[in-house]
PDB file of C-alpha atoms in Angstrom:
ATOM      1  CA  UNK L 288     106.878 -74.408-163.995  1.00 50.00           C
ATOM      2  CA  UNK L 289     109.349 -76.346-166.103  1.00 72.00           C
ATOM      3  CA  UNK L 290     111.658 -77.543-163.311  1.00 80.00           C
ATOM      4  CA  UNK L 291     111.932 -81.325-162.952  1.00 87.00           C
ATOM      5  CA  UNK L 292     114.242 -83.003-160.455  1.00 84.00           C
ATOM      6  CA  UNK L 293     115.954 -85.955-162.118  1.00 88.00           C
ATOM      7  CA  UNK L 294     118.372 -87.098-159.401  1.00 90.00           C
ATOM      8  CA  UNK L 295     119.482 -86.319-155.850  1.00 90.00           C
ATOM      9  CA  UNK L 296     122.392 -87.346-153.639  1.00 91.00           C
ATOM     10  CA  UNK L 297     124.262 -86.546-150.441  1.00 91.00           C
ATOM     11  CA  UNK L 298     127.886 -86.431-149.342  1.00 91.00           C
ATOM     12  CA  UNK L 299     129.247 -85.973-145.818  1.00 92.00           C
ATOM     13  CA  UNK L 300     132.744 -84.500-145.492  1.00 89.00           C
ATOM     14  CA  UNK L 301     134.125 -83.782-142.006  1.00 91.00           C
ATOM     15  CA  UNK L 302     130.621 -83.373-140.561  1.00 91.00           C
ATOM     16  CA  UNK L 303     129.444 -80.966-143.285  1.00 86.00           C
ATOM     17  CA  UNK L 304     126.524 -82.323-145.305  1.00 93.00           C
ATOM     18  CA  UNK L 305     126.243 -81.584-149.015  1.00 94.00           C
ATOM     19  CA  UNK L 306     122.808 -82.185-150.580  1.00 95.00           C
ATOM     20  CA  UNK L 307     122.944 -82.274-154.380  1.00 95.00           C
ATOM     21  CA  UNK L 308     119.982 -82.124-156.734  1.00 95.00           C
ATOM     22  CA  UNK L 309     120.081 -82.258-160.519  1.00 95.00           C
ATOM     23  CA  UNK L 310     117.196 -80.629-162.385  1.00 94.00           C
ATOM     24  CA  UNK L 311     116.057 -80.501-165.982  1.00 91.00           C
ATOM     25  CA  UNK L 312     115.289 -76.857-166.835  1.00 90.00           C
ATOM     26  CA  UNK L 313     113.930 -74.939-169.823  1.00 88.00           C
ATOM     27  CA  UNK L 314     114.417 -71.307-168.802  1.00 86.00           C
ATOM     28  CA  UNK L 315     117.314 -69.955-166.739  1.00 87.00           C
ATOM     29  CA  UNK L 316     115.584 -66.926-165.259  1.00 83.00           C
ATOM     30  CA  UNK L 317     112.357 -68.536-164.055  1.00 83.00           C
ATOM     31  CA  UNK L 318     113.718 -71.988-163.228  1.00 88.00           C
ATOM     32  CA  UNK L 319     116.676 -70.802-161.134  1.00 87.00           C
ATOM     33  CA  UNK L 320     114.324 -68.806-158.917  1.00 88.00           C
ATOM     34  CA  UNK L 321     112.014 -71.807-158.556  1.00 89.00           C
ATOM     35  CA  UNK L 322     114.866 -74.133-157.550  1.00 89.00           C
ATOM     36  CA  UNK L 323     116.212 -71.552-155.088  1.00 89.00           C
ATOM     37  CA  UNK L 324     112.786 -71.387-153.421  1.00 90.00           C
ATOM     38  CA  UNK L 325     112.668 -75.182-153.189  1.00 88.00           C
ATOM     39  CA  UNK L 326     116.113 -75.399-151.561  1.00 90.00           C
ATOM     40  CA  UNK L 327     115.567 -72.467-149.202  1.00 90.00           C
ATOM     41  CA  UNK L 328     112.443 -74.213-147.928  1.00 92.00           C
ATOM     42  CA  UNK L 329     113.816 -77.773-147.876  1.00 92.00           C
ATOM     43  CA  UNK L 330     117.215 -76.942-146.353  1.00 91.00           C
ATOM     44  CA  UNK L 331     116.465 -74.074-143.982  1.00 91.00           C
ATOM     45  CA  UNK L 332     119.574 -74.739-141.889  1.00 90.00           C
ATOM     46  CA  UNK L 333     121.925 -74.824-144.874  1.00 90.00           C
ATOM     47  CA  UNK L 334     124.667 -72.208-144.769  1.00 88.00           C
ATOM     48  CA  UNK L 335     125.015 -72.055-148.560  1.00 92.00           C
ATOM     49  CA  UNK L 336     122.977 -72.927-151.666  1.00 94.00           C
ATOM     50  CA  UNK L 337     125.383 -73.005-154.619  1.00 94.00           C
ATOM     51  CA  UNK L 338     124.367 -73.773-158.176  1.00 94.00           C
ATOM     52  CA  UNK L 339     125.268 -73.889-161.824  1.00 95.00           C
ATOM     53  CA  UNK L 340     122.906 -73.955-164.791  1.00 94.00           C
ATOM     54  CA  UNK L 341     123.486 -74.487-168.501  1.00 94.00           C
ATOM     55  CA  UNK L 342     120.506 -73.971-170.789  1.00 90.00           C
ATOM     56  CA  UNK L 343     120.248 -73.065-174.485  1.00 87.00           C
ATOM     57  CA  UNK L 344     123.911 -71.999-174.595  1.00 84.00           C
ATOM     58  CA  UNK L 345     123.357 -69.646-171.637  1.00 90.00           C
ATOM     59  CA  UNK L 346     125.031 -70.291-168.310  1.00 92.00           C
ATOM     60  CA  UNK L 347     124.899 -68.991-164.783  1.00 92.00           C
ATOM     61  CA  UNK L 348     126.405 -69.976-161.445  1.00 92.00           C
ATOM     62  CA  UNK L 349     126.346 -68.782-157.850  1.00 92.00           C
ATOM     63  CA  UNK L 350     128.747 -69.297-154.951  1.00 91.00           C
ATOM     64  CA  UNK L 351     126.354 -67.922-152.306  1.00 87.00           C
ATOM     65  CA  UNK L 352     129.238 -66.646-150.159  1.00 82.00           C
ATOM     66  CA  UNK L 353     130.985 -70.033-150.096  1.00 86.00           C
ATOM     67  CA  UNK L 354     134.777 -70.211-150.520  1.00 88.00           C
ATOM     68  CA  UNK L 355     136.433 -72.285-153.243  1.00 82.00           C
ATOM     69  CA  UNK L 356     134.242 -71.059-156.142  1.00 89.00           C
ATOM     70  CA  UNK L 357     131.760 -73.967-156.041  1.00 91.00           C
ATOM     71  CA  UNK L 358     129.503 -72.354-158.668  1.00 90.00           C
ATOM     72  CA  UNK L 359     132.357 -72.405-161.185  1.00 93.00           C
ATOM     73  CA  UNK L 360     133.240 -75.990-160.184  1.00 94.00           C
ATOM     74  CA  UNK L 361     129.642 -77.113-160.786  1.00 95.00           C
ATOM     75  CA  UNK L 362     129.481 -75.260-164.114  1.00 95.00           C
ATOM     76  CA  UNK L 363     132.641 -77.070-165.233  1.00 95.00           C
ATOM     77  CA  UNK L 364     130.905 -80.386-164.457  1.00 95.00           C
ATOM     78  CA  UNK L 365     127.864 -79.458-166.578  1.00 95.00           C
ATOM     79  CA  UNK L 366     130.200 -78.605-169.470  1.00 95.00           C
ATOM     80  CA  UNK L 367     132.285 -81.765-168.943  1.00 95.00           C
ATOM     81  CA  UNK L 368     129.192 -83.973-169.190  1.00 94.00           C
ATOM     82  CA  UNK L 369     127.543 -81.825-171.925  1.00 92.00           C
ATOM     83  CA  UNK L 370     124.426 -81.326-169.795  1.00 93.00           C
ATOM     84  CA  UNK L 371     122.685 -78.486-171.628  1.00 92.00           C
ATOM     85  CA  UNK L 372     119.221 -77.941-170.157  1.00 91.00           C
ATOM     86  CA  UNK L 373     120.266 -78.921-166.641  1.00 93.00           C
ATOM     87  CA  UNK L 374     120.853 -77.229-163.304  1.00 94.00           C
ATOM     88  CA  UNK L 375     122.735 -78.596-160.337  1.00 96.00           C
ATOM     89  CA  UNK L 376     122.100 -77.138-156.881  1.00 95.00           C
ATOM     90  CA  UNK L 377     124.051 -78.151-153.793  1.00 95.00           C
ATOM     91  CA  UNK L 378     123.006 -77.030-150.328  1.00 94.00           C
ATOM     92  CA  UNK L 379     125.652 -77.272-147.583  1.00 93.00           C
ATOM     93  CA  UNK L 380     124.923 -77.681-143.907  1.00 92.00           C
ATOM     94  CA  UNK L 381     128.094 -76.620-142.094  1.00 88.00           C
ATOM     95  CA  UNK L 382     129.395 -79.258-139.705  1.00 84.00           C
ATOM     96  CA  UNK L 383     131.678 -77.054-137.622  1.00 83.00           C
ATOM     97  CA  UNK L 384     134.971 -77.971-139.305  1.00 81.00           C
ATOM     98  CA  UNK L 385     136.387 -75.563-141.892  1.00 85.00           C
ATOM     99  CA  UNK L 386     137.374 -77.369-145.078  1.00 87.00           C
ATOM    100  CA  UNK L 387     139.374 -74.550-146.688  1.00 83.00           C
ATOM    101  CA  UNK L 388     139.077 -73.406-150.296  1.00 87.00           C
ATOM    102  CA  UNK L 389     140.484 -76.594-151.799  1.00 88.00           C
ATOM    103  CA  UNK L 390     138.452 -78.852-149.520  1.00 88.00           C
ATOM    104  CA  UNK L 391     135.219 -77.009-150.281  1.00 88.00           C
ATOM    105  CA  UNK L 392     135.845 -77.096-154.044  1.00 91.00           C
ATOM    106  CA  UNK L 393     136.686 -80.819-153.837  1.00 92.00           C
ATOM    107  CA  UNK L 394     133.560 -81.597-151.772  1.00 91.00           C
ATOM    108  CA  UNK L 395     131.290 -79.735-154.208  1.00 92.00           C
ATOM    109  CA  UNK L 396     132.991 -81.401-157.201  1.00 93.00           C
ATOM    110  CA  UNK L 397     132.684 -84.884-155.685  1.00 94.00           C
ATOM    111  CA  UNK L 398     129.057 -84.339-154.677  1.00 94.00           C
ATOM    112  CA  UNK L 399     128.146 -82.917-158.083  1.00 94.00           C
ATOM    113  CA  UNK L 400     129.964 -85.656-159.979  1.00 94.00           C
ATOM    114  CA  UNK L 401     128.252 -88.290-157.829  1.00 93.00           C
ATOM    115  CA  UNK L 402     124.734 -87.061-158.560  1.00 95.00           C
ATOM    116  CA  UNK L 403     125.487 -86.628-162.290  1.00 94.00           C
ATOM    117  CA  UNK L 404     127.000 -90.130-162.518  1.00 93.00           C
ATOM    118  CA  UNK L 405     123.961 -91.589-160.706  1.00 92.00           C
ATOM    119  CA  UNK L 406     121.631 -89.845-163.138  1.00 93.00           C
ATOM    120  CA  UNK L 407     123.537 -90.991-166.228  1.00 90.00           C
ATOM    121  CA  UNK L 408     123.688 -94.534-164.857  1.00 90.00           C
ATOM    122  CA  UNK L 409     119.901 -94.520-164.346  1.00 87.00           C
ATOM    123  CA  UNK L 410     119.451 -93.550-168.015  1.00 82.00           C
ATOM    124  CA  UNK L 411     121.425 -96.617-169.108  1.00 83.00           C
ATOM    125  CA  UNK L 412     119.184 -99.027-167.174  1.00 73.00           C
TER     126      UNK L 412
END
């Protein structure tokens, strides 16, 4: 297993909880499955587990039935920060209030950016 969690964070938006984890990965195929297993076990009540991964100039993302294309949003963040060899997975526990496409995309972007910024800040220290 080559998956290594490097940072984690949480955002609450209108009662929905977004749990973000940033991982260092070496192999898209094997590592994505491993991270999915981790999140399915850790966040059993989550409605969606969305991710993006960028590794060795290969990329993949998944919306997991969520509106607002969160997989694409997360992939854009990995490209913006030049995080090749990383995967970001966000699990959402629905809070009962619909956020709409724009609200969901914004929540995933803010959660993803927060965990990436925390990780990069920890590297500077």
